[in-house]
């Protein structure tokens, strides 16, 4: 799942070299922490979080087949 | 990506040579100037200008590449069909197991469509509208909504009471409005705020 978040984020930002994703295992879910260049924050969040929401939807769908609950956080 | 390097007396001349060789127009390429060149003095010390011309990937290619990469994460063995008509890029995912890409009420499909649109339009001057479909979902959904609209309109006429539908996306609400536009006995309007905007069907 890390690779998927990375793949989407890198396709959206101006500084793909500064994209990094960190995985934190929770009790029931996996948290994926997405970090991007400060200049690119808007490119992964979007107006009213619309882009962030779309990223979460896609990642959730991909994770569902593995039966995992995945949370994407942008930090 | 296709690239060529060309030399010429001036930068413009070098670019022109490259465009001729690549058989493309100026706005289809990106130019990197490697050497401005120098006219020199009376032909002495003159240096040729040098440019690198890179053919920009076309929107349909960008979209295909992005989707193909994305589909790998879904273990879907799918093909992508695309056609570009004016500023509208139609994409269709064809293959097995594409249900996972559609999601509940097309949620996932809409999200993928939105992300693809962002990727396609990131470096493009003109806005390109991206429409993504899988397993004919859009058309089936449109038919379902039209049927729902007609059924609900009948119920409104019978009971003489307004009916408020569940929250829908703008494009889905549009389908309902359009389906009932020609019905002389009912009228439709939308109430509430996104994303909880609903269509209300009532008697005229």
PDB file of C-alpha atoms in Angstrom:
ATOM      1  CA  UNK A   1       0.000   0.000   0.000  1.00  0.00           C
ATOM      2  CA  UNK A   2       2.943   2.328   0.625  1.00  0.00           C
ATOM      3  CA  UNK A   3       3.836   2.077  -3.048  1.00  0.00           C
ATOM      4  CA  UNK A   4       0.308   2.964  -4.125  1.00  0.00           C
ATOM      5  CA  UNK A   5       0.164   6.145  -2.029  1.00  0.00           C
ATOM      6  CA  UNK A   6       3.627   7.062  -3.265  1.00  0.00           C
ATOM      7  CA  UNK A   7       2.631   6.408  -6.864  1.00  0.00           C
ATOM      8  CA  UNK A   8      -0.442   8.639  -6.712  1.00  0.00           C
ATOM      9  CA  UNK A   9       1.296  11.423  -4.785  1.00  0.00           C
ATOM     10  CA  UNK A  10       4.278  11.483  -7.145  1.00  0.00           C
ATOM     11  CA  UNK A  11       1.974  11.813 -10.141  1.00  0.00           C
ATOM     12  CA  UNK A  12       0.340  14.903  -8.621  1.00  0.00           C
ATOM     13  CA  UNK A  13       3.183  16.982  -7.199  1.00  0.00           C
ATOM     14  CA  UNK A  14       5.888  19.214  -8.641  1.00  0.00           C
ATOM     15  CA  UNK A  15       8.614  17.754  -6.440  1.00  0.00           C
ATOM     16  CA  UNK A  16       8.219  13.967  -6.610  1.00  0.00           C
ATOM     17  CA  UNK A  17      11.663  13.528  -5.066  1.00  0.00           C
ATOM     18  CA  UNK A  18      10.320  14.923  -1.788  1.00  0.00           C
ATOM     19  CA  UNK A  19       7.432  12.474  -1.485  1.00  0.00           C
ATOM     20  CA  UNK A  20       7.747   9.941   1.295  1.00  0.00           C
ATOM     21  CA  UNK A  21       5.309   7.536   2.898  1.00  0.00           C
ATOM     22  CA  UNK A  22       5.694   6.008   6.312  1.00  0.00           C
ATOM     23  CA  UNK A  23       3.695   3.033   7.516  1.00  0.00           C
ATOM     24  CA  UNK A  24       2.531   2.831  11.121  1.00  0.00           C
ATOM     25  CA  UNK A  25       0.806  -0.369  12.216  1.00  0.00           C
ATOM     26  CA  UNK A  26      -2.122   0.253  14.504  1.00  0.00           C
ATOM     27  CA  UNK A  27      -4.148  -2.354  16.361  1.00  0.00           C
ATOM     28  CA  UNK A  28      -6.784  -2.821  13.707  1.00  0.00           C
ATOM     29  CA  UNK A  29      -5.662  -0.535  10.981  1.00  0.00           C
ATOM     30  CA  UNK A  30      -2.625   0.572   9.100  1.00  0.00           C
ATOM     31  CA  UNK A  31      -1.812   4.248   9.037  1.00  0.00           C
ATOM     32  CA  UNK A  32       0.049   5.580   6.035  1.00  0.00           C
ATOM     33  CA  UNK A  33       1.677   8.920   6.660  1.00  0.00           C
ATOM     34  CA  UNK A  34       2.219  10.863   3.473  1.00  0.00           C
ATOM     35  CA  UNK A  35       4.800  13.620   3.456  1.00  0.00           C
ATOM     36  CA  UNK A  36       5.297  15.990   0.559  1.00  0.00           C
ATOM     37  CA  UNK A  37       7.221  19.160  -0.148  1.00  0.00           C
ATOM     38  CA  UNK A  38       5.556  22.124   1.673  1.00  0.00           C
ATOM     39  CA  UNK A  39       4.945  23.727  -1.737  1.00  0.00           C
ATOM     40  CA  UNK A  40       3.028  20.645  -2.851  1.00  0.00           C
ATOM     41  CA  UNK A  41       0.654  20.419   0.115  1.00  0.00           C
ATOM     42  CA  UNK A  42      -2.188  21.925  -1.892  1.00  0.00           C
ATOM     43  CA  UNK A  43      -1.623  19.415  -4.676  1.00  0.00           C
ATOM     44  CA  UNK A  44      -2.375  16.432  -2.434  1.00  0.00           C
ATOM     45  CA  UNK A  45      -5.095  18.043  -0.306  1.00  0.00           C
ATOM     46  CA  UNK A  46      -7.050  20.155  -2.772  1.00  0.00           C
ATOM     47  CA  UNK A  47      -9.981  22.477  -2.289  1.00  0.00           C
ATOM     48  CA  UNK A  48     -11.919  21.321   0.769  1.00  0.00           C
ATOM     49  CA  UNK A  49      -9.733  18.223   0.864  1.00  0.00           C
ATOM     50  CA  UNK A  50     -11.150  16.912  -2.372  1.00  0.00           C
ATOM     51  CA  UNK A  51      -7.872  15.442  -3.620  1.00  0.00           C
ATOM     52  CA  UNK A  52      -7.060  13.922  -0.216  1.00  0.00           C
ATOM     53  CA  UNK A  53     -10.499  12.336  -0.212  1.00  0.00           C
ATOM     54  CA  UNK A  54      -9.991  10.848  -3.675  1.00  0.00           C
ATOM     55  CA  UNK A  55      -6.586   9.429  -2.659  1.00  0.00           C
ATOM     56  CA  UNK A  56      -8.169   7.858   0.436  1.00  0.00           C
ATOM     57  CA  UNK A  57     -11.009   6.345  -1.586  1.00  0.00           C
ATOM     58  CA  UNK A  58      -8.649   4.725  -4.078  1.00  0.00           C
ATOM     59  CA  UNK A  59      -6.280   3.425  -1.396  1.00  0.00           C
ATOM     60  CA  UNK A  60      -9.183   2.037   0.628  1.00  0.00           C
ATOM     61  CA  UNK A  61     -10.481   0.168  -2.398  1.00  0.00           C
ATOM     62  CA  UNK A  62      -7.069  -1.339  -3.103  1.00  0.00           C
ATOM     63  CA  UNK A  63      -6.618  -2.306   0.546  1.00  0.00           C
ATOM     64  CA  UNK A  64     -10.066  -3.890   0.780  1.00  0.00           C
ATOM     65  CA  UNK A  65      -8.981  -6.887  -1.260  1.00  0.00           C
ATOM     66  CA  UNK A  66      -6.364  -7.599   1.387  1.00  0.00           C
ATOM     67  CA  UNK A  67      -8.973  -7.184   4.087  1.00  0.00           C
ATOM     68  CA  UNK A  68      -7.134  -4.335   5.721  1.00  0.00           C
ATOM     69  CA  UNK A  69      -8.330  -1.023   7.019  1.00  0.00           C
ATOM     70  CA  UNK A  70      -6.053   1.699   5.824  1.00  0.00           C
ATOM     71  CA  UNK A  71      -5.944   5.309   6.907  1.00  0.00           C
ATOM     72  CA  UNK A  72      -4.023   7.853   4.851  1.00  0.00           C
ATOM     73  CA  UNK A  73      -2.792  10.856   6.776  1.00  0.00           C
ATOM     74  CA  UNK A  74      -1.073  13.838   5.273  1.00  0.00           C
ATOM     75  CA  UNK A  75       1.536  15.362   7.532  1.00  0.00           C
TER      76      UNK A  75
ATOM     77  CA  UNK B   1       9.867  10.426 -24.851  1.00  0.00           C
ATOM     78  CA  UNK B   2      11.249  11.398 -28.226  1.00  0.00           C
ATOM     79  CA  UNK B   3      14.018  13.945 -28.217  1.00  0.00           C
ATOM     80  CA  UNK B   4      16.381  15.391 -30.753  1.00  0.00           C
ATOM     81  CA  UNK B   5      19.298  17.763 -30.543  1.00  0.00           C
ATOM     82  CA  UNK B   6      19.900  20.257 -33.325  1.00  0.00           C
ATOM     83  CA  UNK B   7      22.315  23.007 -34.179  1.00  0.00           C
ATOM     84  CA  UNK B   8      21.683  26.149 -36.151  1.00  0.00           C
ATOM     85  CA  UNK B   9      22.893  29.700 -36.688  1.00  0.00           C
ATOM     86  CA  UNK B  10      20.289  30.907 -34.220  1.00  0.00           C
ATOM     87  CA  UNK B  11      18.201  29.256 -31.541  1.00  0.00           C
ATOM     88  CA  UNK B  12      15.076  29.669 -33.683  1.00  0.00           C
ATOM     89  CA  UNK B  13      16.698  28.044 -36.652  1.00  0.00           C
ATOM     90  CA  UNK B  14      17.826  25.087 -34.552  1.00  0.00           C
ATOM     91  CA  UNK B  15      14.316  24.642 -33.145  1.00  0.00           C
ATOM     92  CA  UNK B  16      12.851  24.818 -36.635  1.00  0.00           C
ATOM     93  CA  UNK B  17      15.177  22.081 -37.851  1.00  0.00           C
ATOM     94  CA  UNK B  18      14.212  19.864 -34.932  1.00  0.00           C
ATOM     95  CA  UNK B  19      10.476  20.403 -35.519  1.00  0.00           C
ATOM     96  CA  UNK B  20      10.869  19.456 -39.167  1.00  0.00           C
ATOM     97  CA  UNK B  21      12.664  16.290 -38.275  1.00  0.00           C
ATOM     98  CA  UNK B  22      10.096  15.322 -35.619  1.00  0.00           C
ATOM     99  CA  UNK B  23       7.149  16.382 -37.805  1.00  0.00           C
ATOM    100  CA  UNK B  24       5.426  18.196 -34.945  1.00  0.00           C
ATOM    101  CA  UNK B  25       4.347  21.765 -34.215  1.00  0.00           C
ATOM    102  CA  UNK B  26       5.930  24.152 -31.747  1.00  0.00           C
ATOM    103  CA  UNK B  27       3.291  23.711 -29.027  1.00  0.00           C
ATOM    104  CA  UNK B  28       3.715  19.954 -28.968  1.00  0.00           C
ATOM    105  CA  UNK B  29       7.286  20.196 -27.720  1.00  0.00           C
ATOM    106  CA  UNK B  30       9.422  21.515 -24.922  1.00  0.00           C
ATOM    107  CA  UNK B  31      12.670  23.199 -25.805  1.00  0.00           C
ATOM    108  CA  UNK B  32      15.831  23.197 -23.771  1.00  0.00           C
ATOM    109  CA  UNK B  33      18.501  25.603 -24.961  1.00  0.00           C
ATOM    110  CA  UNK B  34      21.887  23.948 -24.620  1.00  0.00           C
ATOM    111  CA  UNK B  35      23.862  26.746 -26.199  1.00  0.00           C
ATOM    112  CA  UNK B  36      22.643  30.225 -27.146  1.00  0.00           C
ATOM    113  CA  UNK B  37      25.264  30.406 -29.872  1.00  0.00           C
ATOM    114  CA  UNK B  38      27.158  33.474 -30.854  1.00  0.00           C
ATOM    115  CA  UNK B  39      27.151  35.397 -34.093  1.00  0.00           C
ATOM    116  CA  UNK B  40      30.753  36.375 -33.586  1.00  0.00           C
ATOM    117  CA  UNK B  41      32.343  39.373 -35.255  1.00  0.00           C
ATOM    118  CA  UNK B  42      32.252  39.350 -39.022  1.00  0.00           C
ATOM    119  CA  UNK B  43      31.899  35.624 -38.959  1.00  0.00           C
ATOM    120  CA  UNK B  44      34.861  35.117 -36.698  1.00  0.00           C
ATOM    121  CA  UNK B  45      34.460  33.330 -33.395  1.00  0.00           C
ATOM    122  CA  UNK B  46      30.885  32.484 -34.286  1.00  0.00           C
ATOM    123  CA  UNK B  47      29.369  29.555 -32.452  1.00  0.00           C
ATOM    124  CA  UNK B  48      26.350  27.519 -33.445  1.00  0.00           C
ATOM    125  CA  UNK B  49      23.239  27.572 -31.279  1.00  0.00           C
ATOM    126  CA  UNK B  50      22.277  24.191 -29.887  1.00  0.00           C
ATOM    127  CA  UNK B  51      18.886  23.068 -28.624  1.00  0.00           C
ATOM    128  CA  UNK B  52      17.314  19.941 -27.266  1.00  0.00           C
ATOM    129  CA  UNK B  53      13.717  19.441 -28.345  1.00  0.00           C
ATOM    130  CA  UNK B  54      11.520  17.062 -26.381  1.00  0.00           C
ATOM    131  CA  UNK B  55       8.130  15.911 -27.647  1.00  0.00           C
ATOM    132  CA  UNK B  56       5.604  16.347 -24.831  1.00  0.00           C
ATOM    133  CA  UNK B  57       3.493  13.279 -24.119  1.00  0.00           C
ATOM    134  CA  UNK B  58      -0.094  13.660 -25.317  1.00  0.00           C
ATOM    135  CA  UNK B  59      -2.943  13.764 -22.764  1.00  0.00           C
ATOM    136  CA  UNK B  60      -4.233  10.328 -23.747  1.00  0.00           C
ATOM    137  CA  UNK B  61      -0.761   8.876 -23.271  1.00  0.00           C
ATOM    138  CA  UNK B  62      -0.387  10.513 -19.849  1.00  0.00           C
ATOM    139  CA  UNK B  63      -3.771   9.190 -18.775  1.00  0.00           C
ATOM    140  CA  UNK B  64      -3.060   5.664 -20.035  1.00  0.00           C
ATOM    141  CA  UNK B  65       0.317   5.511 -18.329  1.00  0.00           C
ATOM    142  CA  UNK B  66      -1.142   6.755 -15.046  1.00  0.00           C
ATOM    143  CA  UNK B  67      -4.066   4.309 -15.137  1.00  0.00           C
ATOM    144  CA  UNK B  68      -1.914   1.362 -16.122  1.00  0.00           C
ATOM    145  CA  UNK B  69       0.394   2.026 -13.185  1.00  0.00           C
ATOM    146  CA  UNK B  70      -2.591   2.381 -10.878  1.00  0.00           C
ATOM    147  CA  UNK B  71      -4.282  -0.838 -12.039  1.00  0.00           C
ATOM    148  CA  UNK B  72      -1.187  -2.838 -11.068  1.00  0.00           C
ATOM    149  CA  UNK B  73      -2.054  -2.190  -7.435  1.00  0.00           C
ATOM    150  CA  UNK B  74      -5.506  -3.661  -7.926  1.00  0.00           C
ATOM    151  CA  UNK B  75      -4.290  -6.902  -9.537  1.00  0.00           C
ATOM    152  CA  UNK B  76      -6.636  -6.217 -12.426  1.00  0.00           C
ATOM    153  CA  UNK B  77      -5.670  -7.516 -15.762  1.00  0.00           C
ATOM    154  CA  UNK B  78      -7.348  -4.816 -17.739  1.00  0.00           C
ATOM    155  CA  UNK B  79      -6.958  -2.965 -20.981  1.00  0.00           C
ATOM    156  CA  UNK B  80      -7.553   0.730 -21.403  1.00  0.00           C
ATOM    157  CA  UNK B  81      -9.385   2.071 -24.397  1.00  0.00           C
ATOM    158  CA  UNK B  82      -9.277   5.779 -25.028  1.00  0.00           C
ATOM    159  CA  UNK B  83     -10.463   8.385 -27.453  1.00  0.00           C
ATOM    160  CA  UNK B  84      -9.835  12.099 -27.450  1.00  0.00           C
ATOM    161  CA  UNK B  85     -12.589  14.236 -28.930  1.00  0.00           C
ATOM    162  CA  UNK B  86     -11.836  17.907 -28.759  1.00  0.00           C
ATOM    163  CA  UNK B  87     -11.210  18.634 -25.096  1.00  0.00           C
ATOM    164  CA  UNK B  88     -12.918  15.509 -23.821  1.00  0.00           C
ATOM    165  CA  UNK B  89     -10.848  12.440 -23.103  1.00  0.00           C
ATOM    166  CA  UNK B  90     -12.914   9.264 -22.861  1.00  0.00           C
ATOM    167  CA  UNK B  91     -11.267   6.371 -21.071  1.00  0.00           C
ATOM    168  CA  UNK B  92     -12.653   2.913 -20.626  1.00  0.00           C
ATOM    169  CA  UNK B  93     -11.252   0.143 -18.489  1.00  0.00           C
ATOM    170  CA  UNK B  94     -11.970  -3.251 -19.990  1.00  0.00           C
ATOM    171  CA  UNK B  95     -11.159  -6.479 -18.194  1.00  0.00           C
ATOM    172  CA  UNK B  96     -12.039  -8.900 -15.460  1.00  0.00           C
ATOM    173  CA  UNK B  97     -12.559  -7.955 -11.859  1.00  0.00           C
ATOM    174  CA  UNK B  98     -13.125  -4.298 -12.539  1.00  0.00           C
ATOM    175  CA  UNK B  99     -15.907  -4.148  -9.944  1.00  0.00           C
ATOM    176  CA  UNK B 100     -13.336  -3.237  -7.321  1.00  0.00           C
ATOM    177  CA  UNK B 101     -12.493  -0.160  -9.401  1.00  0.00           C
ATOM    178  CA  UNK B 102     -16.085   1.012  -9.439  1.00  0.00           C
ATOM    179  CA  UNK B 103     -16.850   0.775  -5.742  1.00  0.00           C
ATOM    180  CA  UNK B 104     -20.058   1.628  -3.984  1.00  0.00           C
ATOM    181  CA  UNK B 105     -22.180   3.839  -6.257  1.00  0.00           C
ATOM    182  CA  UNK B 106     -19.157   4.463  -8.427  1.00  0.00           C
ATOM    183  CA  UNK B 107     -17.249   6.124  -5.604  1.00  0.00           C
ATOM    184  CA  UNK B 108     -13.916   4.593  -6.496  1.00  0.00           C
ATOM    185  CA  UNK B 109     -14.427   5.151 -10.210  1.00  0.00           C
ATOM    186  CA  UNK B 110     -15.157   8.835  -9.565  1.00  0.00           C
ATOM    187  CA  UNK B 111     -12.050   9.154  -7.389  1.00  0.00           C
ATOM    188  CA  UNK B 112      -9.857   7.544 -10.044  1.00  0.00           C
ATOM    189  CA  UNK B 113     -11.432   9.750 -12.692  1.00  0.00           C
ATOM    190  CA  UNK B 114     -10.725  12.852 -10.625  1.00  0.00           C
ATOM    191  CA  UNK B 115      -7.093  11.902  -9.964  1.00  0.00           C
ATOM    192  CA  UNK B 116      -6.560  11.081 -13.645  1.00  0.00           C
ATOM    193  CA  UNK B 117      -7.993  14.449 -14.587  1.00  0.00           C
ATOM    194  CA  UNK B 118      -5.549  16.185 -12.224  1.00  0.00           C
ATOM    195  CA  UNK B 119      -2.588  14.282 -13.642  1.00  0.00           C
ATOM    196  CA  UNK B 120      -3.614  14.980 -17.240  1.00  0.00           C
ATOM    197  CA  UNK B 121      -4.210  18.684 -16.651  1.00  0.00           C
ATOM    198  CA  UNK B 122      -1.158  19.265 -14.485  1.00  0.00           C
ATOM    199  CA  UNK B 123       1.020  20.478 -17.320  1.00  0.00           C
ATOM    200  CA  UNK B 124      -1.548  21.216 -19.942  1.00  0.00           C
ATOM    201  CA  UNK B 125      -2.593  24.661 -21.081  1.00  0.00           C
ATOM    202  CA  UNK B 126      -6.139  23.806 -22.150  1.00  0.00           C
ATOM    203  CA  UNK B 127      -8.413  22.056 -19.698  1.00  0.00           C
ATOM    204  CA  UNK B 128      -9.147  18.509 -20.726  1.00  0.00           C
ATOM    205  CA  UNK B 129     -12.254  16.871 -19.361  1.00  0.00           C
ATOM    206  CA  UNK B 130     -11.570  13.286 -18.370  1.00  0.00           C
ATOM    207  CA  UNK B 131     -14.402  10.752 -18.407  1.00  0.00           C
ATOM    208  CA  UNK B 132     -13.638   7.315 -17.051  1.00  0.00           C
ATOM    209  CA  UNK B 133     -15.827   4.257 -17.351  1.00  0.00           C
ATOM    210  CA  UNK B 134     -15.548   0.593 -16.493  1.00  0.00           C
ATOM    211  CA  UNK B 135     -17.892  -2.219 -17.511  1.00  0.00           C
ATOM    212  CA  UNK B 136     -20.303   0.303 -18.939  1.00  0.00           C
ATOM    213  CA  UNK B 137     -21.042   1.445 -15.397  1.00  0.00           C
ATOM    214  CA  UNK B 138     -21.880   5.040 -16.330  1.00  0.00           C
ATOM    215  CA  UNK B 139     -24.475   4.053 -18.879  1.00  0.00           C
ATOM    216  CA  UNK B 140     -26.062   1.461 -16.595  1.00  0.00           C
ATOM    217  CA  UNK B 141     -26.172   3.971 -13.754  1.00  0.00           C
ATOM    218  CA  UNK B 142     -27.799   6.540 -16.007  1.00  0.00           C
ATOM    219  CA  UNK B 143     -30.512   4.048 -16.999  1.00  0.00           C
ATOM    220  CA  UNK B 144     -31.076   3.110 -13.342  1.00  0.00           C
ATOM    221  CA  UNK B 145     -31.444   6.758 -12.355  1.00  0.00           C
ATOM    222  CA  UNK B 146     -33.850   7.436 -15.212  1.00  0.00           C
ATOM    223  CA  UNK B 147     -36.009   4.504 -14.133  1.00  0.00           C
ATOM    224  CA  UNK B 148     -35.889   5.726 -10.546  1.00  0.00           C
ATOM    225  CA  UNK B 149     -36.915   9.235 -11.630  1.00  0.00           C
ATOM    226  CA  UNK B 150     -39.952   7.959 -13.550  1.00  0.00           C
ATOM    227  CA  UNK B 151     -41.019   5.646 -10.747  1.00  0.00           C
ATOM    228  CA  UNK B 152     -40.771   8.401  -8.135  1.00  0.00           C
ATOM    229  CA  UNK B 153     -42.631  10.849 -10.375  1.00  0.00           C
ATOM    230  CA  UNK B 154     -45.497   8.346 -10.630  1.00  0.00           C
ATOM    231  CA  UNK B 155     -45.595   8.028  -6.871  1.00  0.00           C
ATOM    232  CA  UNK B 156     -45.692  11.821  -6.489  1.00  0.00           C
ATOM    233  CA  UNK B 157     -48.681  11.993  -8.868  1.00  0.00           C
ATOM    234  CA  UNK B 158     -50.502   9.211  -7.002  1.00  0.00           C
ATOM    235  CA  UNK B 159     -49.916  10.462  -3.482  1.00  0.00           C
ATOM    236  CA  UNK B 160     -49.824  14.176  -4.368  1.00  0.00           C
ATOM    237  CA  UNK B 161     -46.903  14.500  -2.015  1.00  0.00           C
ATOM    238  CA  UNK B 162     -43.327  15.612  -2.715  1.00  0.00           C
ATOM    239  CA  UNK B 163     -40.544  13.076  -2.570  1.00  0.00           C
ATOM    240  CA  UNK B 164     -36.976  13.865  -1.577  1.00  0.00           C
ATOM    241  CA  UNK B 165     -34.390  11.515  -3.069  1.00  0.00           C
ATOM    242  CA  UNK B 166     -31.169  10.452  -1.426  1.00  0.00           C
ATOM    243  CA  UNK B 167     -28.050  12.669  -1.755  1.00  0.00           C
ATOM    244  CA  UNK B 168     -26.444  12.473  -5.189  1.00  0.00           C
ATOM    245  CA  UNK B 169     -23.543  13.913  -7.123  1.00  0.00           C
ATOM    246  CA  UNK B 170     -24.210  16.851  -9.458  1.00  0.00           C
ATOM    247  CA  UNK B 171     -23.985  14.716 -12.608  1.00  0.00           C
ATOM    248  CA  UNK B 172     -26.429  12.209 -11.138  1.00  0.00           C
ATOM    249  CA  UNK B 173     -28.881  14.912 -10.095  1.00  0.00           C
ATOM    250  CA  UNK B 174     -28.682  16.293 -13.601  1.00  0.00           C
ATOM    251  CA  UNK B 175     -29.843  12.932 -14.961  1.00  0.00           C
ATOM    252  CA  UNK B 176     -32.926  13.050 -12.697  1.00  0.00           C
ATOM    253  CA  UNK B 177     -33.758  16.654 -13.624  1.00  0.00           C
ATOM    254  CA  UNK B 178     -33.375  15.877 -17.326  1.00  0.00           C
ATOM    255  CA  UNK B 179     -35.488  12.734 -17.123  1.00  0.00           C
ATOM    256  CA  UNK B 180     -38.435  14.658 -15.656  1.00  0.00           C
ATOM    257  CA  UNK B 181     -38.017  17.921 -17.514  1.00  0.00           C
ATOM    258  CA  UNK B 182     -40.651  17.071 -20.099  1.00  0.00           C
ATOM    259  CA  UNK B 183     -43.186  15.741 -17.581  1.00  0.00           C
ATOM    260  CA  UNK B 184     -45.954  18.389 -17.449  1.00  0.00           C
ATOM    261  CA  UNK B 185     -47.250  17.348 -14.031  1.00  0.00           C
ATOM    262  CA  UNK B 186     -44.130  17.332 -11.856  1.00  0.00           C
ATOM    263  CA  UNK B 187     -41.257  19.689 -11.219  1.00  0.00           C
ATOM    264  CA  UNK B 188     -37.813  19.035  -9.769  1.00  0.00           C
ATOM    265  CA  UNK B 189     -35.350  21.093  -7.770  1.00  0.00           C
ATOM    266  CA  UNK B 190     -32.288  20.465  -5.618  1.00  0.00           C
ATOM    267  CA  UNK B 191     -32.011  21.337  -1.967  1.00  0.00           C
ATOM    268  CA  UNK B 192     -29.263  21.205   0.653  1.00  0.00           C
ATOM    269  CA  UNK B 193     -25.539  21.688   0.460  1.00  0.00           C
ATOM    270  CA  UNK B 194     -22.914  19.505  -1.203  1.00  0.00           C
ATOM    271  CA  UNK B 195     -22.220  16.700  -0.588  1.00  0.00           C
ATOM    272  CA  UNK B 196     -25.735  16.213   0.806  1.00  0.00           C
ATOM    273  CA  UNK B 197     -27.627  17.892  -1.973  1.00  0.00           C
ATOM    274  CA  UNK B 198     -30.843  16.054  -2.876  1.00  0.00           C
ATOM    275  CA  UNK B 199     -33.400  16.239  -5.618  1.00  0.00           C
ATOM    276  CA  UNK B 200     -36.984  16.983  -4.629  1.00  0.00           C
ATOM    277  CA  UNK B 201     -39.785  15.898  -6.966  1.00  0.00           C
ATOM    278  CA  UNK B 202     -43.108  17.674  -6.433  1.00  0.00           C
ATOM    279  CA  UNK B 203     -46.396  18.348  -8.195  1.00  0.00           C
ATOM    280  CA  UNK B 204     -46.618  21.442 -10.369  1.00  0.00           C
TER     281      UNK B 204
END
